[in-house]
Short mmCIF file of C-alpha atoms and ligand atoms in Angstrom, two decimals:
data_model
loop_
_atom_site.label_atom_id
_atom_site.label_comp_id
_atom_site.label_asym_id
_atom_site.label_seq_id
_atom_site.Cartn_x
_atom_site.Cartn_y
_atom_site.Cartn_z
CA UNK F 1 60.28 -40.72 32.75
CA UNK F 2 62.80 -37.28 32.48
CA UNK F 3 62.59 -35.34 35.52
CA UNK F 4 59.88 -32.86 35.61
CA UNK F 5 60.13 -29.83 34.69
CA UNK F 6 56.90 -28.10 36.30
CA UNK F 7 54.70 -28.91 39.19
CA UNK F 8 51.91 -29.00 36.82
CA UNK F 9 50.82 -29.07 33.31
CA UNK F 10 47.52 -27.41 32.38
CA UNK F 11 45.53 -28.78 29.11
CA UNK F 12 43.84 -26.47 27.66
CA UNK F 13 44.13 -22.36 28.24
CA UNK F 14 40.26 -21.16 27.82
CA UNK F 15 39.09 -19.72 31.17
CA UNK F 16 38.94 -22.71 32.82
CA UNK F 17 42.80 -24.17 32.97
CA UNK F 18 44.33 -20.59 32.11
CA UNK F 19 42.73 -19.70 35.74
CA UNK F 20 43.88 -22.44 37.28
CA UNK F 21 47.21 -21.88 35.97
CA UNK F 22 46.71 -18.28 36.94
CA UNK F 23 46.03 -19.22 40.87
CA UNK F 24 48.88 -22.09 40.72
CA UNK F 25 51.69 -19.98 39.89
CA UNK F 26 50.07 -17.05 42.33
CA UNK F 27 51.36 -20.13 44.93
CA UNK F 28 54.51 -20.35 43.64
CA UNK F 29 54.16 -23.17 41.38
CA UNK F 30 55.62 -23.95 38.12
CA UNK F 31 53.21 -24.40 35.92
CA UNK F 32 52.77 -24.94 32.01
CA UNK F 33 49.84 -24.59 30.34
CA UNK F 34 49.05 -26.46 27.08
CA UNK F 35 46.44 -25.71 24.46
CA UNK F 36 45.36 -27.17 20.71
CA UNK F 37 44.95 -24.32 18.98
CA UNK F 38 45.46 -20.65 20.45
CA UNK F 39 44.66 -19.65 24.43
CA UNK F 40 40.82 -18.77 24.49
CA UNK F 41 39.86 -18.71 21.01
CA UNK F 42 37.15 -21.27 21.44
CA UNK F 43 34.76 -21.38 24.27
CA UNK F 44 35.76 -18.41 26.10
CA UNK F 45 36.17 -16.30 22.96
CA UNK F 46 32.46 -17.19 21.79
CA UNK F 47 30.47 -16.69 25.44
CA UNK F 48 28.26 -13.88 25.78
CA UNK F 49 30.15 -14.13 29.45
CA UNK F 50 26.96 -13.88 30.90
CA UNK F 51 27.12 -14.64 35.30
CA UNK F 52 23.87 -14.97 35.48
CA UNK F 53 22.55 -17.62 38.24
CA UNK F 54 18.75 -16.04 38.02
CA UNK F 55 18.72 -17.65 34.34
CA UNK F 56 20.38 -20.50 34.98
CA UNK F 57 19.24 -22.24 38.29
CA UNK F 58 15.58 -23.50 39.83
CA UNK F 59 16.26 -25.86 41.92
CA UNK F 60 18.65 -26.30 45.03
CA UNK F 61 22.09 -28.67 44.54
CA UNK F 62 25.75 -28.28 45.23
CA UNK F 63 25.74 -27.37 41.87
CA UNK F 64 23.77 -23.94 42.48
CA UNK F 65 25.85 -23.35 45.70
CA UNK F 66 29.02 -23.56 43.20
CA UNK F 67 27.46 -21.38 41.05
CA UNK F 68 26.40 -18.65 43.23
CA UNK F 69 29.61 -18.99 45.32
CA UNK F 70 31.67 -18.23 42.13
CA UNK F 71 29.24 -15.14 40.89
CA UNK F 72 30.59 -13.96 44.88
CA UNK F 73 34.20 -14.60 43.70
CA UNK F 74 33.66 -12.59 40.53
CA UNK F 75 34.44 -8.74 41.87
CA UNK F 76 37.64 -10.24 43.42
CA UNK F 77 38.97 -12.30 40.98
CA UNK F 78 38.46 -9.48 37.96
CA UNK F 79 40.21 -6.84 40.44
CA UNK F 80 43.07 -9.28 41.08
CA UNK F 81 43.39 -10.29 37.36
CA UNK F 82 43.28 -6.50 36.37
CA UNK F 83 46.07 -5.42 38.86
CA UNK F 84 47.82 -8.56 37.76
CA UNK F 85 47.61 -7.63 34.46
CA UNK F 86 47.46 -4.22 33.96
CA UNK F 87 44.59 -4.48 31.47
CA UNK F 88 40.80 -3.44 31.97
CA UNK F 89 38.06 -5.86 32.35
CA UNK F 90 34.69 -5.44 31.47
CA UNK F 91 32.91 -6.59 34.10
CA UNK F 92 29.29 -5.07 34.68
CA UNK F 93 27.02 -5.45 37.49
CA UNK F 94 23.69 -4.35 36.33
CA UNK F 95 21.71 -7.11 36.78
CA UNK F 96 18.83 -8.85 34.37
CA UNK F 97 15.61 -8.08 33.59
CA UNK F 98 13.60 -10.92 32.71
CA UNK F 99 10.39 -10.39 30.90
CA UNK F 100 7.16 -11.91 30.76
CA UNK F 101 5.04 -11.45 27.61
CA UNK F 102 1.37 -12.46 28.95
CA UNK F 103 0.19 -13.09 32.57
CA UNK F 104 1.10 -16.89 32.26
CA UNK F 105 4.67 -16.34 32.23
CA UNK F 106 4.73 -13.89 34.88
CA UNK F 107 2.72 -16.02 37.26
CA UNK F 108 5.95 -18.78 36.30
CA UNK F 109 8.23 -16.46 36.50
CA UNK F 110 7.79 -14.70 39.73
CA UNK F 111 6.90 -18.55 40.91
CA UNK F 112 10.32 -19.53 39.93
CA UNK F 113 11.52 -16.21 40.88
CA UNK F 114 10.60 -16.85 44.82
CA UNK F 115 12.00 -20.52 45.06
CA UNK F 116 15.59 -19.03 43.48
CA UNK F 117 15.28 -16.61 46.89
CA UNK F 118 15.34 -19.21 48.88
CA UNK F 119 18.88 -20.42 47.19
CA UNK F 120 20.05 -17.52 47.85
CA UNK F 121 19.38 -15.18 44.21
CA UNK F 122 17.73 -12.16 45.63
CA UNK F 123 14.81 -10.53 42.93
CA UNK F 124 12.28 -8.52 42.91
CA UNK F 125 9.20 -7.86 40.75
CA UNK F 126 9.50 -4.67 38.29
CA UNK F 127 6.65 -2.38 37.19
CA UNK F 128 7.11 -0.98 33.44
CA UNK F 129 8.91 2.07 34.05
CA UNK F 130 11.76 0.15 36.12
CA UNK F 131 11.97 -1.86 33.03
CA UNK F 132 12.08 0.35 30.69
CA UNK F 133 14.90 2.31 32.34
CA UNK F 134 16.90 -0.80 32.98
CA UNK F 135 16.41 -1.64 29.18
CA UNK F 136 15.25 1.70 27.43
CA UNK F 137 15.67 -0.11 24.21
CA UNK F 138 12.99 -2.46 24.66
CA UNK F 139 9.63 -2.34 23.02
CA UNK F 140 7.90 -5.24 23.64
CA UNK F 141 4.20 -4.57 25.14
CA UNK F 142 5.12 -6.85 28.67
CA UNK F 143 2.95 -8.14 31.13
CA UNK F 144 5.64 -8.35 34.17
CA UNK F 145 9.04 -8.48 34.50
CA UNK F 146 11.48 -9.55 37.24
CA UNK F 147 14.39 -8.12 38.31
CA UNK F 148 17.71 -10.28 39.45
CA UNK F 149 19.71 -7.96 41.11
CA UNK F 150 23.16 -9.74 41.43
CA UNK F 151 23.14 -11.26 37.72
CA UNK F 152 26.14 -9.90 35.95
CA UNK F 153 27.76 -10.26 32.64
CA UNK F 154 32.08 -9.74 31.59
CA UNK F 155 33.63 -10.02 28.44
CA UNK F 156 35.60 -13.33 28.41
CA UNK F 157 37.96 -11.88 25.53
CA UNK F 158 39.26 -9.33 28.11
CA UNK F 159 39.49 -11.94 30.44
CA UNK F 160 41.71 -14.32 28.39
CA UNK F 161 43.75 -11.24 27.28
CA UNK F 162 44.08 -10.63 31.31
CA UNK F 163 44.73 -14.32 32.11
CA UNK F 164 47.49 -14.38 29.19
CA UNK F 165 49.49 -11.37 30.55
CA UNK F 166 48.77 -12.58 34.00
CA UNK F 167 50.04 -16.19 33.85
CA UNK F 168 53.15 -14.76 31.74
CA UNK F 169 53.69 -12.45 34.57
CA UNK F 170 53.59 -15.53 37.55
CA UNK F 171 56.35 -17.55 35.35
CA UNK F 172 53.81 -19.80 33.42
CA UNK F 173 54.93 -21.20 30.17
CA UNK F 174 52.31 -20.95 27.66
CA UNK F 175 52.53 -23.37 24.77
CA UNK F 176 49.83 -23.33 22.02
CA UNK F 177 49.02 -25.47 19.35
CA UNK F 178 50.51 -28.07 20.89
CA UNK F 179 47.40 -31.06 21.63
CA UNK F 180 47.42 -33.00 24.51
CA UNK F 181 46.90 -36.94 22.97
CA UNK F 182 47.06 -38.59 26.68
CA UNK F 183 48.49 -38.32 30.40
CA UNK F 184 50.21 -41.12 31.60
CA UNK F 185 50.91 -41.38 35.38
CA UNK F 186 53.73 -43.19 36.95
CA UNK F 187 53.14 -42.85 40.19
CA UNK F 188 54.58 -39.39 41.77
CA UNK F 189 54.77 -38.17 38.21
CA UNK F 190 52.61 -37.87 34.78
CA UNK F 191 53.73 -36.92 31.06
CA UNK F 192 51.88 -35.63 28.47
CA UNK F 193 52.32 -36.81 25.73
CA UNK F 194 51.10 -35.03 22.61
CA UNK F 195 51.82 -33.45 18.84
CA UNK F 196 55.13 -31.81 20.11
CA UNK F 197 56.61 -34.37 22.01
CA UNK F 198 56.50 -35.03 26.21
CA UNK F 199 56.22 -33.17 28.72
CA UNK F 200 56.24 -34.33 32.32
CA UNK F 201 55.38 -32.68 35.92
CA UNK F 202 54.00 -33.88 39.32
CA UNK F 203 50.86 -32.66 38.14
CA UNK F 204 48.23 -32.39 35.15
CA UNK F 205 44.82 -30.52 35.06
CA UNK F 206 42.70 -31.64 32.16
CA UNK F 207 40.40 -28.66 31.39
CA UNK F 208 40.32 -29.20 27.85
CA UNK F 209 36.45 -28.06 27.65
CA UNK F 210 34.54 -30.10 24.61
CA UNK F 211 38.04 -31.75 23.68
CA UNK F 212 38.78 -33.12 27.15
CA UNK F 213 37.25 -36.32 26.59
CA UNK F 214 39.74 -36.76 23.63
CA UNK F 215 42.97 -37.28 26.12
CA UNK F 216 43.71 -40.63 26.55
CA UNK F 217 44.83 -41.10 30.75
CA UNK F 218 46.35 -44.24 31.86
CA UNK F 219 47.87 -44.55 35.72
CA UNK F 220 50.46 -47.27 36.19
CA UNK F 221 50.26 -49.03 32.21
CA UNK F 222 46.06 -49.21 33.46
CA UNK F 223 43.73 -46.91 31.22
CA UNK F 224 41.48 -44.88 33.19
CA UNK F 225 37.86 -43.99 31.43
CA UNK F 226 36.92 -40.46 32.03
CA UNK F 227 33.55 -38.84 31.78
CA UNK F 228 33.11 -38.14 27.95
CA UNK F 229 32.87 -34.89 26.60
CA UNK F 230 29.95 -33.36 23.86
CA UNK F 231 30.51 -30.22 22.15
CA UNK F 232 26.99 -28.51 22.25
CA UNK F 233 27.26 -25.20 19.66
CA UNK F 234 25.59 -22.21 20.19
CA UNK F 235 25.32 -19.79 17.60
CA UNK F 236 25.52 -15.34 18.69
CA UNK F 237 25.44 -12.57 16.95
CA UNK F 238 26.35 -9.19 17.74
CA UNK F 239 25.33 -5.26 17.09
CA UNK F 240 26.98 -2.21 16.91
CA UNK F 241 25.28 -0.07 19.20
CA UNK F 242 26.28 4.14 20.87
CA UNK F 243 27.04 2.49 24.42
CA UNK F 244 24.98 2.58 27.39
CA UNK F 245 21.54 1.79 25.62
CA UNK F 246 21.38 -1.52 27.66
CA UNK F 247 22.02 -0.93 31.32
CA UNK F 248 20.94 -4.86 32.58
CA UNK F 249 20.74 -7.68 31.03
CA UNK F 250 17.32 -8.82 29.19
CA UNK F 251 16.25 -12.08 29.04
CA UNK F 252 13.38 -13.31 27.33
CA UNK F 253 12.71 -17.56 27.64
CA UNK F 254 15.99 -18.60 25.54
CA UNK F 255 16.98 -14.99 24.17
CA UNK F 256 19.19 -12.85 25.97
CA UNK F 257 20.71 -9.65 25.62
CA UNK F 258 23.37 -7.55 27.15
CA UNK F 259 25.58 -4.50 26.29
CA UNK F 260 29.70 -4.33 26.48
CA UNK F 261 30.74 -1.40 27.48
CA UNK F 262 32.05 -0.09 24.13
CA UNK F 263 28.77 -0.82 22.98
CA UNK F 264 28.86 -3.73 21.24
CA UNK F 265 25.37 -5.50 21.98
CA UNK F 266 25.40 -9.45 22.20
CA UNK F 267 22.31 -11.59 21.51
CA UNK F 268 21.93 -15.13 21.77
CA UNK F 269 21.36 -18.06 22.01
CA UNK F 270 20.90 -21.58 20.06
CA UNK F 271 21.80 -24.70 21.28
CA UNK F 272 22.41 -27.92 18.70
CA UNK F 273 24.21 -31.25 19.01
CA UNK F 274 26.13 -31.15 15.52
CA UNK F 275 29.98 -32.44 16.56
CA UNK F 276 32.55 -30.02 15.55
CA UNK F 277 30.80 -28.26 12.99
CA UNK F 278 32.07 -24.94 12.45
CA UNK F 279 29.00 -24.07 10.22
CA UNK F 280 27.16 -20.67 10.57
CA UNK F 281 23.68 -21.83 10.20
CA UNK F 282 22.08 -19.12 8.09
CA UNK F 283 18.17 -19.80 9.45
CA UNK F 284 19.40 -20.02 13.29
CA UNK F 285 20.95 -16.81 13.26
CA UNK F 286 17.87 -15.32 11.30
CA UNK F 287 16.01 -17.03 14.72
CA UNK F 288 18.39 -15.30 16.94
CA UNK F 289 17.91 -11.56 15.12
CA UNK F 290 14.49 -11.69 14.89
CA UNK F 291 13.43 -12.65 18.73
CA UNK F 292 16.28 -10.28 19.34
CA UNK F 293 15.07 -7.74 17.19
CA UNK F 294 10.93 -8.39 18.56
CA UNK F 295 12.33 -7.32 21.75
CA UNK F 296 13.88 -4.41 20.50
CA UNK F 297 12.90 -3.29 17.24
CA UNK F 298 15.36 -0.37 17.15
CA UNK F 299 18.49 -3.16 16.43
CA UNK F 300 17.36 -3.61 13.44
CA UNK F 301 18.44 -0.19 12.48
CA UNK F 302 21.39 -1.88 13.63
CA UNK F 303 21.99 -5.15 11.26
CA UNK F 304 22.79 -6.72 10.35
CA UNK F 305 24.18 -8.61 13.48
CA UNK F 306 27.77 -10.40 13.38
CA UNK F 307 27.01 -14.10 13.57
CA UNK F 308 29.77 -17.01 15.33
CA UNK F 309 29.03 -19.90 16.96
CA UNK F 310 30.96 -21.62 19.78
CA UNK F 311 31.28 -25.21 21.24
CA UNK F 312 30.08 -24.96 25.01
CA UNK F 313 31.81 -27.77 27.06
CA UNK F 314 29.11 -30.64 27.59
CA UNK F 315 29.06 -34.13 29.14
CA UNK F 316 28.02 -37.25 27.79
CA UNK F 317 26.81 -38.29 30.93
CA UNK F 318 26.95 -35.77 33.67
CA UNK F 319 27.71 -37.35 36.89
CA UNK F 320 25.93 -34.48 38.72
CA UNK F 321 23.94 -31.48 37.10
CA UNK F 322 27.30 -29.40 37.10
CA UNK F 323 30.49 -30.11 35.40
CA UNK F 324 33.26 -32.66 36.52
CA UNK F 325 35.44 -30.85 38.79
CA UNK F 326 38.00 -33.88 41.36
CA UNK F 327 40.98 -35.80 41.32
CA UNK F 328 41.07 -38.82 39.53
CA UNK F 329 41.05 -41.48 42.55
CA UNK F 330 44.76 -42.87 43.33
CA UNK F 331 46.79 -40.93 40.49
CA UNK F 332 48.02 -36.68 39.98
CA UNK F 333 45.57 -35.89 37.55
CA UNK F 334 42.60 -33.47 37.95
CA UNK F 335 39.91 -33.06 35.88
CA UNK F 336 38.33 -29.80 35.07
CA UNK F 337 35.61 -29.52 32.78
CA UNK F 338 32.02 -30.07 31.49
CA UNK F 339 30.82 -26.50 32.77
CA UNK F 340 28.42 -26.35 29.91
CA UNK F 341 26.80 -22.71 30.02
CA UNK F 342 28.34 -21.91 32.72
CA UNK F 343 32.33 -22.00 31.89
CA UNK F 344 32.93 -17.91 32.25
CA UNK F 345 30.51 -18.42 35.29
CA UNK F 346 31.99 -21.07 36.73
CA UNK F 347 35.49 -20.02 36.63
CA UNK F 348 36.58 -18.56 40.16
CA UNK F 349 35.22 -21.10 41.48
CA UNK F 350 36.41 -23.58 39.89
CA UNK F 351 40.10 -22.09 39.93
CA UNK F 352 40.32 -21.94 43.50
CA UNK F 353 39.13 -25.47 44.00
CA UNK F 354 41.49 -27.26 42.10
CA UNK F 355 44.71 -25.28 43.03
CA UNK F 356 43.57 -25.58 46.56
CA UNK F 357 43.74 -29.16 46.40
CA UNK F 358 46.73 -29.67 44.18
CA UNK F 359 48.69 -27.18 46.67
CA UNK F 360 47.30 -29.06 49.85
CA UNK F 361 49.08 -32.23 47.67
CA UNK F 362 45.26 -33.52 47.12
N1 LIG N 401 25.82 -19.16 29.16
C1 LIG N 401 24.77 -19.05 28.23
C2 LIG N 401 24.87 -19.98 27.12
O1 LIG N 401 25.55 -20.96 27.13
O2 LIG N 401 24.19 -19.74 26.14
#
């Protein structure tokens, strides 16, 4: 094996491995990051970037700690990366509204709403003028809605643009469209091996989101099987709105809602198991616009909306309800991925776990 040239490799440079590379070469390692196609243009480019625990968790497990514990590492991590970086983040913490449409839902939601205190998501309920100033936009005749103060939302395509400038500023070689095939580990060293030839370090992170389960490991000559990986799309879509119409987030069952700053207003979601299909499905973004738009009526003046879809990072087989974040026992590889919805989330935390680790030599 030729002598290695960085402490670690990186594969793949969305959020998840372009942060890790980010906090590695903050230590003073040498790092090089890998990725398929261009850095961020798949998962992180399509998330809403919603941080958002009061959607997303009901029930305690290490995998809610992680969660909340990285929403904590949020204000931190965008003022480093912005400093770093010298770019602006959009990073807003307005919280979520969350509606309920008949007395039903309220009674579940402020039910669910009181055993997410107790984890440690602080709420409270909202009467209908608190709603409508958090979302002036909205319409909707409501029965109750909750407030979750802490819930936030950033735009992961200013974060990638911040985590680009701020791993070329830390010394870490950036290499896209170059694919990752497999990671073979020798014992005190690994190579990747891929499309443009090998590269080798003490080191590799695989944080390839839905793609990871594609790299081939072996340690020693001995394959290794790794957790496999699902891509599970998730179609958007997007209006053009004067800013500051939207001042929380607003969630409604599987429809949400939040405003960039510049205005832009993202709805989603969908959620299908159809492989690497790139397809816009024409009737699933007509689903999207029109609980968007029974929300608020006004974005229809609006449309209409900007459709993409994205591939969110799944598991075959989750080992735990969160994604697959340790060291592969007995070799120098790390895996990283298998956040699911929670990538943008998820990333802090999920940064300062692995380079603590690889810098404390496992
Ligand atoms: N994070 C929300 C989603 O995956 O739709």
């Amino acid at each position: 094996m030729p002598r290695a040239a960085s402490d670690v490799i990186v594969a793949g440079a969305g959020i998840i491995g372009a942060s890790i590379a980010w906090r590695l070469a903050e230590r003073g390692m040498k790092v090089t990051l890998l990725d398929a196609g261009g850095m961020g243009c798949e998962a992180s480019w399509a998330g809403a970037g919603m941080l958002a625990p009061g959607g997303e968790i009901d029930a305690p497990s290490p995998f809610a700690e992680f969660c909340i514990a990285s929403l904590k590492l949020y204000p931190d991590f965008v003022g480093a990366l912005e400093s770093q970086s010298g770019t602006e983040i959009d990073f807003q913490e307005g919280g979520a509204v969350e509606l309920a449409l008949d007395q039903d839902e309220f009674t579940a939601l402020c039910a669910r709403a009181e055993i997410q205190k107790a984890l440690g998501i602080p709420s409270s309920a909202l009467d209908l003028r608190d709603t409508r100033e958090c979302a002036p936009l909205l319409r909707k005749p409501i029965a109750g809605a909750v407030y979750f103060s802490e819930d936030s939302h950033v735009d992961p395509r200013d974060v990638m643009i911040a985590l680009r400038a701020a791993c070329l500023a830390r010394g870490v070689t950036i290499l896209e469209g170059w694919t990752v095939a497999s990671v073979l580990d020798c014992g005190g060293a690994v190579e990747a091996v891929g499309t443009k030839g090998k590269l080798s370090a003490g080191s590799a992170v695989l944080a390839a989101g839905a793609w990871s389960g594609n790299i081939g490991v072996s340690v020693n000559g001995v394959p290794r099987e790794l957790p496999a990986t699902v891509p599970i799309k998730g179609h958007l879509v997007a209006y053009s709105l004067p800013p500051d119409e939207l001042r929380s987030i607003v969630r409604h069952h599987g429809t949400y809602l939040l405003q960039r700053s510049t205005g832009y207003l993202v709805a989603g979601t969908s959620t299908e198991h159809a492989g690497f299909d790139r397809t816009i499905d024409a009737d699933i973004v007509d689903g999207i616009r029109s609980r968007a738009e029974d929300l608020c009526p006004v974005l229809g003046r609006y449309g209409p909306p900007i459709p993409w879809i994205g591939f969110r990072p799944g598991l075959e087989s989750p080992e735990t309800d969160g994604p697959c974040i340790r060291r592969l026992p007995d070799s120098n590889v790390w895996l990283a991925y298998g956040h699911y919805r929670n990538g943008i989330l998820l990333a802090p935390a999920t940064a300062r776990r692995v380079s603590d680790e690889i810098a404390a030599g496992g």
